[in-house]
C-alpha positions as a Markdown table, in Angstrom:
| # | Residue | x | y | z |
|---|---|---|---|---|
| 1 | Unk | 127.9 | 123.6 | 102.5 |
| 2 | Unk | 125.6 | 120.7 | 102.9 |
| 3 | Unk | 123.3 | 120.5 | 105.9 |
| 4 | Unk | 123.0 | 117.0 | 107.4 |
| 5 | Unk | 119.9 | 116.4 | 109.5 |
| 6 | Unk | 119.8 | 113.3 | 111.8 |
| 7 | Unk | 116.6 | 111.2 | 111.3 |
| 8 | Unk | 116.0 | 111.3 | 115.1 |
| 9 | Unk | 114.8 | 114.6 | 116.7 |
| 10 | Unk | 115.9 | 113.9 | 120.2 |
| 11 | Unk | 119.7 | 113.4 | 119.8 |
| 12 | Unk | 120.6 | 113.9 | 123.5 |
| 13 | Unk | 118.5 | 111.0 | 124.6 |
| 14 | Unk | 119.8 | 108.9 | 121.7 |
| 15 | Unk | 123.4 | 109.7 | 122.6 |
| 16 | Unk | 122.8 | 108.7 | 126.2 |
| 17 | Unk | 121.3 | 105.4 | 125.0 |
| 18 | Unk | 124.2 | 104.7 | 122.8 |
| 19 | Unk | 126.7 | 105.4 | 125.5 |
| 20 | Unk | 124.8 | 103.2 | 127.9 |
| 21 | Unk | 124.6 | 100.4 | 125.3 |
| 22 | Unk | 128.3 | 100.6 | 124.8 |
| 23 | Unk | 129.0 | 100.4 | 128.5 |
| 24 | Unk | 127.0 | 97.2 | 128.9 |
| 25 | Unk | 128.2 | 95.6 | 125.7 |
| 26 | Unk | 124.9 | 95.9 | 123.8 |
| 27 | Unk | 126.9 | 97.4 | 120.9 |
| 28 | Unk | 130.4 | 96.2 | 120.1 |
| 29 | Unk | 131.9 | 99.5 | 119.0 |
| 30 | Unk | 131.3 | 103.1 | 118.1 |
| 31 | Unk | 131.8 | 102.1 | 114.5 |
| 32 | Unk | 128.7 | 99.9 | 114.7 |
| 33 | Unk | 126.7 | 102.8 | 116.2 |
| 34 | Unk | 127.8 | 105.1 | 113.3 |
| 35 | Unk | 126.5 | 102.6 | 110.9 |
| 36 | Unk | 123.1 | 102.6 | 112.6 |
| 37 | Unk | 122.6 | 106.3 | 111.6 |
| 38 | Unk | 123.3 | 105.9 | 107.9 |
| 39 | Unk | 120.2 | 107.5 | 106.6 |
| 40 | Unk | 120.3 | 111.2 | 107.4 |
| 41 | Unk | 118.5 | 113.9 | 105.3 |
| 42 | Unk | 121.0 | 116.0 | 103.4 |
| 43 | Unk | 120.0 | 119.5 | 102.2 |
| 44 | Unk | 122.2 | 121.3 | 99.7 |
| 45 | Unk | 121.7 | 125.1 | 99.3 |
| 46 | Unk | 120.3 | 126.1 | 95.9 |
| 47 | Unk | 120.7 | 129.9 | 96.0 |
| 48 | Unk | 123.8 | 131.7 | 95.3 |
| 49 | Unk | 125.7 | 133.4 | 98.2 |
| 50 | Unk | 125.0 | 137.0 | 97.1 |
| 51 | Unk | 121.2 | 136.4 | 97.1 |
| 52 | Unk | 121.4 | 134.7 | 100.5 |
| 53 | Unk | 123.4 | 137.7 | 101.8 |
| 54 | Unk | 120.7 | 140.1 | 100.5 |
| 55 | Unk | 117.9 | 138.2 | 102.2 |
| 56 | Unk | 119.9 | 138.0 | 105.4 |
| 57 | Unk | 120.5 | 141.7 | 105.4 |
| 58 | Unk | 116.8 | 142.4 | 104.8 |
| 59 | Unk | 115.9 | 140.1 | 107.7 |
| 60 | Unk | 118.4 | 141.9 | 110.0 |
| 61 | Unk | 116.8 | 145.2 | 109.0 |
| 62 | Unk | 113.3 | 143.9 | 109.7 |
| 63 | Unk | 114.4 | 142.5 | 113.1 |
| 64 | Unk | 116.1 | 145.8 | 114.0 |
| 65 | Unk | 112.9 | 147.7 | 113.2 |
| 66 | Unk | 110.8 | 145.5 | 115.4 |
| 67 | Unk | 113.2 | 146.0 | 118.3 |
| 68 | Unk | 113.0 | 149.8 | 118.0 |
| 69 | Unk | 109.4 | 150.0 | 119.0 |
């Protein structure tokens, strides 16, 4: 699956600003707001699933060992 990252880090504040802007008529529609965010970063996984599963299992093992102490 692709991972889509918004270009703005603080999405909660941006969402509140969008809703406020809509309520006072600053923006005409939600469609217009969607068009404002048309430049997200998109990451596509390059590893195969079996290799990812192997790394994830190794990570889980390492975390479990640190919690044992």
